[in-house]
Amino acid sequence: MKILISELVKKLNGKIKNVENESLQLVSCASLESAKENEITFFNTESFARQDIKKLTEKLKKTMAGIVLTNKEIKDVKKPFLIVENPKKSFQKIIKLLHKAGKKTGISKTASIDSSVEFEDKSSVFIGDFVVLKNNVKIGKNVEIDSLVSIKNNSTIGENTRIDSHVSIESAKIGKDCSICAGVRIGSQGFGYASSQNGHDFIEHIGRVEIGNEVNVGANSCIDRGMLNNTIIGDGTKIDNLVMIGHGCVVGKNCLMAGQAGLAGGTILEDFVICGGQSAIGGHLTIEAGTQVAGQAGVISNLKKGIYMGFPAEDRMQFLRKQVALKKLIK
């Protein structure tokens, strides 16, 4: 697909600077370094606050891009700018527009779909090779299910959701416009046992998983179903690869969980919580809205809003002061 600069301005509701030809056709998106004259790139001064702004500005001066999305005009740089409120978000919008794959529809002859399965609009869906749908599954409009996926046990998939290959889903409700990447496990039995001197007896899990709208779940992540209460993931939450969410957890809206983060059973993340890579949060805790847990931090108690590091996780500034003091002691 192609788009004119003039069309881009209208679509993003932006303001142009230093643009000589609004009829220039843009065909792709690229980085500052690699962009050509018919491509779009972006430069966000706020995102680069912790980086070497001088080096990045030099890259900007050298870029050959046809248009640069930015949040403000850059002094001493005469490049064709399109000024928008959020360059990165606008850039992603254009990537989707220019590089969106053609919609697939149809049902593979090798798919196994039992008579209990319900489709909201069967003609609008794509079901790949060797997909298994059974036990009262419901599939919404425009759903895409790639090869070797298993969905069962009263699960519901909302419209416009995409499920990549080798995913298993059971006892789950997944909302609209979600993306479930390859190898994800949703609704598996949780890690719950009744222990005694004779050993550990497994406790049957009769809860479900509820995933909201516009949720992304990265490759090979696991979301266990609840023992009694449902495991819940709120609207807009983004989960990276290899993340573990235990039985009965409640993750609020618009949370971010980076790779290898983990939640033990029954933990509550309120809205807009961020969990860094390899962070671990103990069971049956509550993390207040807006809290940030740094990578590899270990949380063993409830947290008020703030930024936390280390193990046991503590206030960032307190943690850093201790690190400085420790370095002085060992000199």
mmCIF file of C-alpha atoms in Angstrom:
data_model
loop_
_atom_site.group_PDB
_atom_site.id
_atom_site.type_symbol
_atom_site.label_atom_id
_atom_site.label_comp_id
_atom_site.label_asym_id
_atom_site.label_seq_id
_atom_site.Cartn_x
_atom_site.Cartn_y
_atom_site.Cartn_z
ATOM 1 C CA MET A 1 0.000 0.000 0.000
ATOM 2 C CA LYS A 2 1.076 3.600 -0.602
ATOM 3 C CA ILE A 3 0.134 6.887 1.033
ATOM 4 C CA LEU A 4 0.769 10.516 0.095
ATOM 5 C CA ILE A 5 2.252 12.911 2.643
ATOM 6 C CA SER A 6 -0.909 15.012 2.349
ATOM 7 C CA GLU A 7 -3.010 11.937 3.217
ATOM 8 C CA LEU A 8 -0.697 11.092 6.097
ATOM 9 C CA VAL A 9 -1.168 14.577 7.579
ATOM 10 C CA LYS A 10 -4.949 14.148 7.595
ATOM 11 C CA LYS A 11 -4.829 10.614 8.984
ATOM 12 C CA LEU A 12 -2.564 11.572 11.898
ATOM 13 C CA ASN A 13 -3.986 15.070 12.410
ATOM 14 C CA GLY A 14 -0.457 16.499 12.407
ATOM 15 C CA LYS A 15 1.364 19.619 11.274
ATOM 16 C CA ILE A 16 4.089 19.588 8.613
ATOM 17 C CA LYS A 17 7.378 21.499 8.599
ATOM 18 C CA ASN A 18 10.018 21.762 5.857
ATOM 19 C CA VAL A 19 7.947 19.667 3.421
ATOM 20 C CA GLU A 20 8.401 20.664 -0.223
ATOM 21 C CA ASN A 21 6.301 17.990 -1.921
ATOM 22 C CA GLU A 22 3.083 16.897 -0.203
ATOM 23 C CA SER A 23 2.357 14.592 -3.148
ATOM 24 C CA LEU A 24 5.344 12.373 -2.391
ATOM 25 C CA GLN A 25 4.277 8.731 -2.165
ATOM 26 C CA LEU A 26 5.391 6.868 0.952
ATOM 27 C CA VAL A 27 5.568 3.094 0.673
ATOM 28 C CA SER A 28 7.149 1.804 3.876
ATOM 29 C CA CYS A 29 8.445 2.493 7.399
ATOM 30 C CA ALA A 30 12.086 2.331 8.480
ATOM 31 C CA SER A 31 14.639 3.370 11.103
ATOM 32 C CA LEU A 32 16.409 6.732 11.035
ATOM 33 C CA GLU A 33 19.569 5.116 9.655
ATOM 34 C CA SER A 34 18.023 2.999 6.909
ATOM 35 C CA ALA A 35 15.066 5.120 5.746
ATOM 36 C CA LYS A 36 14.953 6.143 2.073
ATOM 37 C CA GLU A 37 13.206 9.109 0.463
ATOM 38 C CA ASN A 38 9.928 7.199 0.021
ATOM 39 C CA GLU A 39 9.856 5.899 3.599
ATOM 40 C CA ILE A 40 8.637 7.129 6.995
ATOM 41 C CA THR A 41 10.607 7.204 10.236
ATOM 42 C CA PHE A 42 10.127 8.750 13.678
ATOM 43 C CA PHE A 43 12.077 10.719 16.286
ATOM 44 C CA ASN A 44 10.636 11.153 19.774
ATOM 45 C CA THR A 45 12.649 13.529 21.969
ATOM 46 C CA GLU A 46 10.890 12.356 25.143
ATOM 47 C CA SER A 47 11.660 8.675 24.542
ATOM 48 C CA PHE A 48 15.325 9.453 23.984
ATOM 49 C CA ALA A 49 15.764 11.496 27.168
ATOM 50 C CA ARG A 50 18.113 8.908 28.729
ATOM 51 C CA GLN A 51 20.140 8.347 25.576
ATOM 52 C CA ASP A 52 22.829 10.463 23.963
ATOM 53 C CA ILE A 53 20.629 13.073 22.315
ATOM 54 C CA LYS A 54 23.593 14.484 20.352
ATOM 55 C CA LYS A 55 24.280 11.145 18.651
ATOM 56 C CA LEU A 56 20.609 10.684 17.870
ATOM 57 C CA THR A 57 20.376 14.196 16.462
ATOM 58 C CA GLU A 58 23.327 13.418 14.183
ATOM 59 C CA LYS A 59 21.443 10.358 12.927
ATOM 60 C CA LEU A 60 18.424 12.566 12.338
ATOM 61 C CA LYS A 61 20.499 15.013 10.284
ATOM 62 C CA LYS A 62 21.737 12.170 8.080
ATOM 63 C CA THR A 63 18.410 10.429 7.535
ATOM 64 C CA MET A 64 17.085 10.245 3.980
ATOM 65 C CA ALA A 65 13.476 9.650 5.079
ATOM 66 C CA GLY A 66 10.667 11.260 3.110
ATOM 67 C CA ILE A 67 8.991 12.332 6.364
ATOM 68 C CA VAL A 68 9.982 12.191 10.047
ATOM 69 C CA LEU A 69 7.279 11.880 12.695
ATOM 70 C CA THR A 70 8.243 13.898 15.764
ATOM 71 C CA ASN A 71 6.617 15.503 18.784
ATOM 72 C CA LYS A 72 8.267 18.878 18.160
ATOM 73 C CA GLU A 73 10.433 20.653 15.614
ATOM 74 C CA ILE A 74 14.147 20.013 16.173
ATOM 75 C CA LYS A 75 16.326 23.126 16.141
ATOM 76 C CA ASP A 76 19.073 23.316 13.518
ATOM 77 C CA VAL A 77 17.699 20.267 11.671
ATOM 78 C CA LYS A 78 16.066 20.979 8.313
ATOM 79 C CA LYS A 79 14.264 17.742 7.629
ATOM 80 C CA PRO A 80 10.661 17.132 6.518
ATOM 81 C CA PHE A 81 8.802 16.820 9.818
ATOM 82 C CA LEU A 82 5.260 15.784 10.623
ATOM 83 C CA ILE A 83 4.610 16.950 14.173
ATOM 84 C CA VAL A 84 2.208 14.748 16.142
ATOM 85 C CA GLU A 85 1.408 14.280 19.822
ATOM 86 C CA ASN A 86 2.842 10.758 20.121
ATOM 87 C CA PRO A 87 5.296 9.873 17.312
ATOM 88 C CA LYS A 88 5.815 6.247 18.337
ATOM 89 C CA LYS A 89 2.090 5.531 18.539
ATOM 90 C CA SER A 90 1.464 7.299 15.229
ATOM 91 C CA PHE A 91 4.355 5.381 13.641
ATOM 92 C CA GLN A 92 2.821 2.086 14.747
ATOM 93 C CA LYS A 93 -0.506 3.154 13.265
ATOM 94 C CA ILE A 94 1.166 3.753 9.899
ATOM 95 C CA ILE A 95 3.070 0.449 10.067
ATOM 96 C CA LYS A 96 -0.252 -1.345 10.444
ATOM 97 C CA LEU A 97 -1.694 0.631 7.536
ATOM 98 C CA LEU A 98 1.193 0.090 5.097
ATOM 99 C CA HIS A 99 2.257 -3.417 6.093
ATOM 100 C CA LYS A 100 -0.981 -5.078 7.080
ATOM 101 C CA ALA A 101 -1.170 -8.616 5.743
ATOM 102 C CA GLY A 102 -4.132 -9.516 3.618
ATOM 103 C CA LYS A 103 -7.038 -10.954 5.574
ATOM 104 C CA LYS A 104 -7.292 -14.735 5.466
ATOM 105 C CA THR A 105 -10.591 -16.611 5.519
ATOM 106 C CA GLY A 106 -11.591 -20.216 5.125
ATOM 107 C CA ILE A 107 -11.486 -23.433 7.119
ATOM 108 C CA SER A 108 -8.852 -26.089 6.480
ATOM 109 C CA LYS A 109 -10.065 -29.547 5.536
ATOM 110 C CA THR A 110 -7.775 -30.980 8.215
ATOM 111 C CA ALA A 111 -9.375 -28.966 11.054
ATOM 112 C CA SER A 112 -11.428 -30.953 13.578
ATOM 113 C CA ILE A 113 -14.567 -29.045 14.596
ATOM 114 C CA ASP A 114 -17.290 -30.830 16.526
ATOM 115 C CA SER A 115 -21.003 -30.117 16.273
ATOM 116 C CA SER A 116 -21.119 -28.166 19.558
ATOM 117 C CA VAL A 117 -18.948 -25.323 18.187
ATOM 118 C CA GLU A 118 -20.741 -22.042 17.390
ATOM 119 C CA PHE A 119 -19.562 -19.397 14.889
ATOM 120 C CA GLU A 120 -20.882 -15.838 14.937
ATOM 121 C CA ASP A 121 -20.042 -15.563 11.224
ATOM 122 C CA LYS A 122 -18.396 -18.672 9.822
ATOM 123 C CA SER A 123 -17.623 -17.028 6.472
ATOM 124 C CA SER A 124 -15.414 -14.374 8.132
ATOM 125 C CA VAL A 125 -13.041 -16.646 10.074
ATOM 126 C CA PHE A 126 -9.802 -18.423 9.238
ATOM 127 C CA ILE A 127 -9.155 -21.862 10.739
ATOM 128 C CA GLY A 128 -5.742 -23.350 9.880
ATOM 129 C CA ASP A 129 -4.457 -26.892 9.449
ATOM 130 C CA PHE A 130 -5.043 -29.428 12.226
ATOM 131 C CA VAL A 131 -6.902 -27.015 14.508
ATOM 132 C CA VAL A 132 -9.113 -28.733 17.114
ATOM 133 C CA LEU A 133 -12.292 -26.989 18.330
ATOM 134 C CA LYS A 134 -14.584 -28.920 20.673
ATOM 135 C CA ASN A 135 -16.783 -28.926 23.764
ATOM 136 C CA ASN A 136 -19.025 -25.879 23.245
ATOM 137 C CA VAL A 137 -16.481 -23.415 21.901
ATOM 138 C CA LYS A 138 -17.760 -20.074 20.523
ATOM 139 C CA ILE A 139 -15.860 -18.183 17.808
ATOM 140 C CA GLY A 140 -16.539 -14.500 17.011
ATOM 141 C CA LYS A 141 -16.345 -12.629 13.700
ATOM 142 C CA ASN A 142 -13.044 -12.210 11.853
ATOM 143 C CA VAL A 143 -11.126 -14.535 14.170
ATOM 144 C CA GLU A 144 -7.908 -16.039 12.772
ATOM 145 C CA ILE A 145 -6.690 -19.338 14.235
ATOM 146 C CA ASP A 146 -3.398 -20.652 12.888
ATOM 147 C CA SER A 147 -2.361 -24.286 12.569
ATOM 148 C CA LEU A 148 -2.190 -26.840 15.385
ATOM 149 C CA VAL A 149 -4.272 -24.855 17.882
ATOM 150 C CA SER A 150 -6.512 -26.589 20.446
ATOM 151 C CA ILE A 151 -9.531 -24.753 21.905
ATOM 152 C CA LYS A 152 -12.004 -26.570 24.151
ATOM 153 C CA ASN A 153 -14.146 -26.677 27.294
ATOM 154 C CA ASN A 154 -16.638 -23.827 26.849
ATOM 155 C CA SER A 155 -14.061 -21.317 25.638
ATOM 156 C CA THR A 156 -15.089 -18.133 23.816
ATOM 157 C CA ILE A 157 -12.930 -16.170 21.357
ATOM 158 C CA GLY A 158 -13.949 -12.546 20.688
ATOM 159 C CA GLU A 159 -14.080 -10.915 17.266
ATOM 160 C CA ASN A 160 -10.915 -9.809 15.445
ATOM 161 C CA THR A 161 -8.709 -11.874 17.748
ATOM 162 C CA ARG A 162 -5.702 -13.655 16.250
ATOM 163 C CA ILE A 163 -4.324 -16.909 17.660
ATOM 164 C CA ASP A 164 -0.951 -18.116 16.378
ATOM 165 C CA SER A 165 0.131 -21.730 15.970
ATOM 166 C CA HIS A 166 0.601 -24.327 18.727
ATOM 167 C CA VAL A 167 -1.631 -22.530 21.253
ATOM 168 C CA SER A 168 -3.873 -24.399 23.689
ATOM 169 C CA ILE A 169 -6.917 -22.743 25.271
ATOM 170 C CA GLU A 170 -9.442 -24.288 27.642
ATOM 171 C CA SER A 171 -12.012 -22.967 30.096
ATOM 172 C CA ALA A 172 -11.348 -19.411 28.925
ATOM 173 C CA LYS A 173 -13.090 -16.319 27.623
ATOM 174 C CA ILE A 174 -10.919 -14.130 25.387
ATOM 175 C CA GLY A 175 -12.107 -10.671 24.360
ATOM 176 C CA LYS A 176 -12.018 -8.679 21.131
ATOM 177 C CA ASP A 177 -8.924 -7.574 19.200
ATOM 178 C CA CYS A 178 -6.527 -9.770 21.164
ATOM 179 C CA SER A 179 -3.269 -11.299 19.947
ATOM 180 C CA ILE A 180 -2.235 -14.690 21.323
ATOM 181 C CA CYS A 181 1.263 -15.615 20.135
ATOM 182 C CA ALA A 182 2.683 -19.046 19.357
ATOM 183 C CA GLY A 183 2.959 -21.653 22.083
ATOM 184 C CA VAL A 184 0.778 -19.888 24.662
ATOM 185 C CA ARG A 185 -1.104 -21.987 27.234
ATOM 186 C CA ILE A 186 -4.315 -20.475 28.593
ATOM 187 C CA GLY A 187 -6.542 -22.245 31.114
ATOM 188 C CA SER A 188 -4.262 -25.078 32.162
ATOM 189 C CA GLN A 189 -4.509 -26.551 35.653
ATOM 190 C CA GLY A 190 -2.960 -24.313 38.309
ATOM 191 C CA PHE A 191 -0.234 -25.275 40.769
ATOM 192 C CA GLY A 192 -2.426 -26.195 43.744
ATOM 193 C CA TYR A 193 -1.911 -29.093 46.139
ATOM 194 C CA ALA A 194 -3.076 -30.242 49.561
ATOM 195 C CA SER A 195 0.097 -31.281 51.358
ATOM 196 C CA SER A 196 0.455 -33.730 54.223
ATOM 197 C CA GLN A 197 3.045 -36.102 55.651
ATOM 198 C CA ASN A 198 1.963 -38.601 53.013
ATOM 199 C CA GLY A 199 2.667 -36.301 50.068
ATOM 200 C CA HIS A 200 0.931 -33.730 47.901
ATOM 201 C CA ASP A 201 -2.587 -34.320 46.602
ATOM 202 C CA PHE A 202 -3.623 -32.318 43.567
ATOM 203 C CA ILE A 203 -6.626 -29.996 43.998
ATOM 204 C CA GLU A 204 -8.960 -29.889 40.993
ATOM 205 C CA HIS A 205 -9.251 -26.409 39.469
ATOM 206 C CA ILE A 206 -12.825 -25.498 38.531
ATOM 207 C CA GLY A 207 -12.274 -21.781 37.818
ATOM 208 C CA ARG A 208 -11.739 -20.184 34.423
ATOM 209 C CA VAL A 209 -9.618 -17.550 32.689
ATOM 210 C CA GLU A 210 -11.145 -14.230 31.589
ATOM 211 C CA ILE A 211 -9.091 -12.078 29.216
ATOM 212 C CA GLY A 212 -10.329 -8.604 28.258
ATOM 213 C CA ASN A 213 -10.144 -6.706 24.972
ATOM 214 C CA GLU A 214 -6.947 -5.638 23.175
ATOM 215 C CA VAL A 215 -4.749 -7.933 25.253
ATOM 216 C CA ASN A 216 -1.490 -9.287 23.819
ATOM 217 C CA VAL A 217 0.025 -12.495 25.187
ATOM 218 C CA GLY A 218 3.602 -13.230 24.083
ATOM 219 C CA ALA A 219 4.997 -16.537 22.886
ATOM 220 C CA ASN A 220 5.185 -19.458 25.325
ATOM 221 C CA SER A 221 3.522 -17.604 28.184
ATOM 222 C CA CYS A 222 1.188 -19.465 30.561
ATOM 223 C CA ILE A 223 -2.002 -18.241 32.234
ATOM 224 C CA ASP A 224 -3.460 -20.852 34.597
ATOM 225 C CA ARG A 225 -7.148 -21.114 35.355
ATOM 226 C CA GLY A 226 -8.350 -20.441 38.887
ATOM 227 C CA MET A 227 -8.915 -23.054 41.536
ATOM 228 C CA LEU A 228 -12.265 -21.522 42.529
ATOM 229 C CA ASN A 229 -12.090 -17.863 41.482
ATOM 230 C CA ASN A 230 -11.323 -16.978 37.868
ATOM 231 C CA THR A 231 -7.935 -15.744 36.679
ATOM 232 C CA ILE A 232 -8.564 -12.310 35.128
ATOM 233 C CA ILE A 233 -6.519 -10.188 32.690
ATOM 234 C CA GLY A 234 -7.832 -6.638 32.159
ATOM 235 C CA ASP A 235 -8.346 -4.707 28.915
ATOM 236 C CA GLY A 236 -5.244 -3.401 27.162
ATOM 237 C CA THR A 237 -2.709 -5.409 29.155
ATOM 238 C CA LYS A 238 0.417 -6.497 27.263
ATOM 239 C CA ILE A 239 2.258 -9.661 28.274
ATOM 240 C CA ASP A 240 5.711 -10.493 26.903
ATOM 241 C CA ASN A 241 7.150 -13.917 26.046
ATOM 242 C CA LEU A 242 7.697 -16.565 28.732
ATOM 243 C CA VAL A 243 5.531 -14.911 31.387
ATOM 244 C CA MET A 244 3.855 -17.025 34.096
ATOM 245 C CA ILE A 245 0.533 -15.988 35.660
ATOM 246 C CA GLY A 246 -0.643 -18.298 38.424
ATOM 247 C CA HIS A 247 -4.132 -19.488 39.296
ATOM 248 C CA GLY A 248 -6.614 -16.907 40.528
ATOM 249 C CA CYS A 249 -4.482 -13.843 39.746
ATOM 250 C CA VAL A 250 -6.206 -10.584 38.806
ATOM 251 C CA VAL A 251 -4.235 -8.349 36.432
ATOM 252 C CA GLY A 252 -5.768 -4.904 35.911
ATOM 253 C CA LYS A 253 -6.148 -2.778 32.803
ATOM 254 C CA ASN A 254 -3.163 -1.644 30.715
ATOM 255 C CA CYS A 255 -0.513 -3.473 32.724
ATOM 256 C CA LEU A 256 2.853 -4.394 31.183
ATOM 257 C CA MET A 257 4.689 -7.620 32.019
ATOM 258 C CA ALA A 258 8.153 -8.104 30.490
ATOM 259 C CA GLY A 259 9.741 -11.443 29.620
ATOM 260 C CA GLN A 260 10.062 -14.112 32.316
ATOM 261 C CA ALA A 261 8.085 -12.118 34.878
ATOM 262 C CA GLY A 262 5.954 -14.250 37.156
ATOM 263 C CA LEU A 263 2.944 -13.938 39.444
ATOM 264 C CA ALA A 264 2.223 -16.543 42.104
ATOM 265 C CA GLY A 265 -1.386 -17.551 42.638
ATOM 266 C CA GLY A 266 -3.988 -15.137 43.939
ATOM 267 C CA THR A 267 -1.963 -11.955 43.391
ATOM 268 C CA ILE A 268 -3.650 -8.723 42.302
ATOM 269 C CA LEU A 269 -2.026 -6.174 39.992
ATOM 270 C CA GLU A 270 -4.114 -3.021 39.850
ATOM 271 C CA ASP A 271 -4.277 -0.907 36.660
ATOM 272 C CA PHE A 272 -1.119 0.306 34.854
ATOM 273 C CA VAL A 273 1.336 -1.791 36.880
ATOM 274 C CA ILE A 274 4.652 -2.512 35.124
ATOM 275 C CA CYS A 275 6.647 -5.675 35.887
ATOM 276 C CA GLY A 276 10.210 -5.746 34.549
ATOM 277 C CA GLY A 277 11.879 -8.803 33.062
ATOM 278 C CA GLN A 278 12.412 -11.733 35.447
ATOM 279 C CA SER A 279 10.597 -9.949 38.266
ATOM 280 C CA ALA A 280 8.722 -12.246 40.636
ATOM 281 C CA ILE A 281 5.722 -11.422 42.816
ATOM 282 C CA GLY A 282 4.683 -13.733 45.638
ATOM 283 C CA GLY A 283 1.218 -15.147 46.119
ATOM 284 C CA HIS A 284 -1.886 -13.387 47.435
ATOM 285 C CA LEU A 285 -0.349 -9.895 47.333
ATOM 286 C CA THR A 286 -1.784 -6.602 46.054
ATOM 287 C CA ILE A 287 0.294 -4.216 43.930
ATOM 288 C CA GLU A 288 -1.198 -0.729 43.806
ATOM 289 C CA ALA A 289 -2.092 0.970 40.511
ATOM 290 C CA GLY A 290 0.787 2.668 38.689
ATOM 291 C CA THR A 291 3.513 0.744 40.515
ATOM 292 C CA GLN A 292 6.710 -0.206 38.667
ATOM 293 C CA VAL A 293 8.629 -3.343 39.652
ATOM 294 C CA ALA A 294 12.145 -3.397 38.194
ATOM 295 C CA GLY A 295 13.705 -6.338 36.401
ATOM 296 C CA GLN A 296 14.717 -9.268 38.650
ATOM 297 C CA ALA A 297 13.045 -7.697 41.682
ATOM 298 C CA GLY A 298 11.402 -10.066 44.151
ATOM 299 C CA VAL A 299 8.190 -8.885 45.819
ATOM 300 C CA ILE A 300 7.174 -10.540 49.099
ATOM 301 C CA SER A 301 4.720 -7.963 50.494
ATOM 302 C CA ASN A 302 1.949 -5.638 49.310
ATOM 303 C CA LEU A 303 3.226 -2.532 47.502
ATOM 304 C CA LYS A 304 1.949 1.031 47.498
ATOM 305 C CA LYS A 305 2.391 3.071 44.308
ATOM 306 C CA GLY A 306 6.073 3.615 43.597
ATOM 307 C CA ILE A 307 9.148 2.186 41.889
ATOM 308 C CA TYR A 308 10.743 -0.879 43.483
ATOM 309 C CA MET A 309 14.019 -2.752 42.993
ATOM 310 C CA GLY A 310 15.978 -5.628 44.490
ATOM 311 C CA PHE A 311 15.142 -8.555 46.731
ATOM 312 C CA PRO A 312 13.204 -8.179 48.884
ATOM 313 C CA ALA A 313 11.810 -5.408 46.692
ATOM 314 C CA GLU A 314 12.168 -1.957 48.239
ATOM 315 C CA ASP A 315 11.845 1.684 47.214
ATOM 316 C CA ARG A 316 14.188 2.424 44.316
ATOM 317 C CA MET A 317 16.025 5.311 45.992
ATOM 318 C CA GLN A 318 16.550 3.331 49.189
ATOM 319 C CA PHE A 319 17.884 0.398 47.169
ATOM 320 C CA LEU A 320 20.291 2.638 45.229
ATOM 321 C CA ARG A 321 21.562 4.349 48.401
ATOM 322 C CA LYS A 322 22.361 0.923 49.861
ATOM 323 C CA GLN A 323 24.259 -0.028 46.707
ATOM 324 C CA VAL A 324 26.348 3.146 46.921
ATOM 325 C CA ALA A 325 27.083 2.521 50.611
ATOM 326 C CA LEU A 326 28.048 -1.089 49.886
ATOM 327 C CA LYS A 327 30.509 -0.033 47.180
ATOM 328 C CA LYS A 328 32.146 2.390 49.601
ATOM 329 C CA LEU A 329 32.502 -0.347 52.240
ATOM 330 C CA ILE A 330 34.352 -2.752 49.941
ATOM 331 C CA LYS A 331 36.861 -0.233 48.557
#
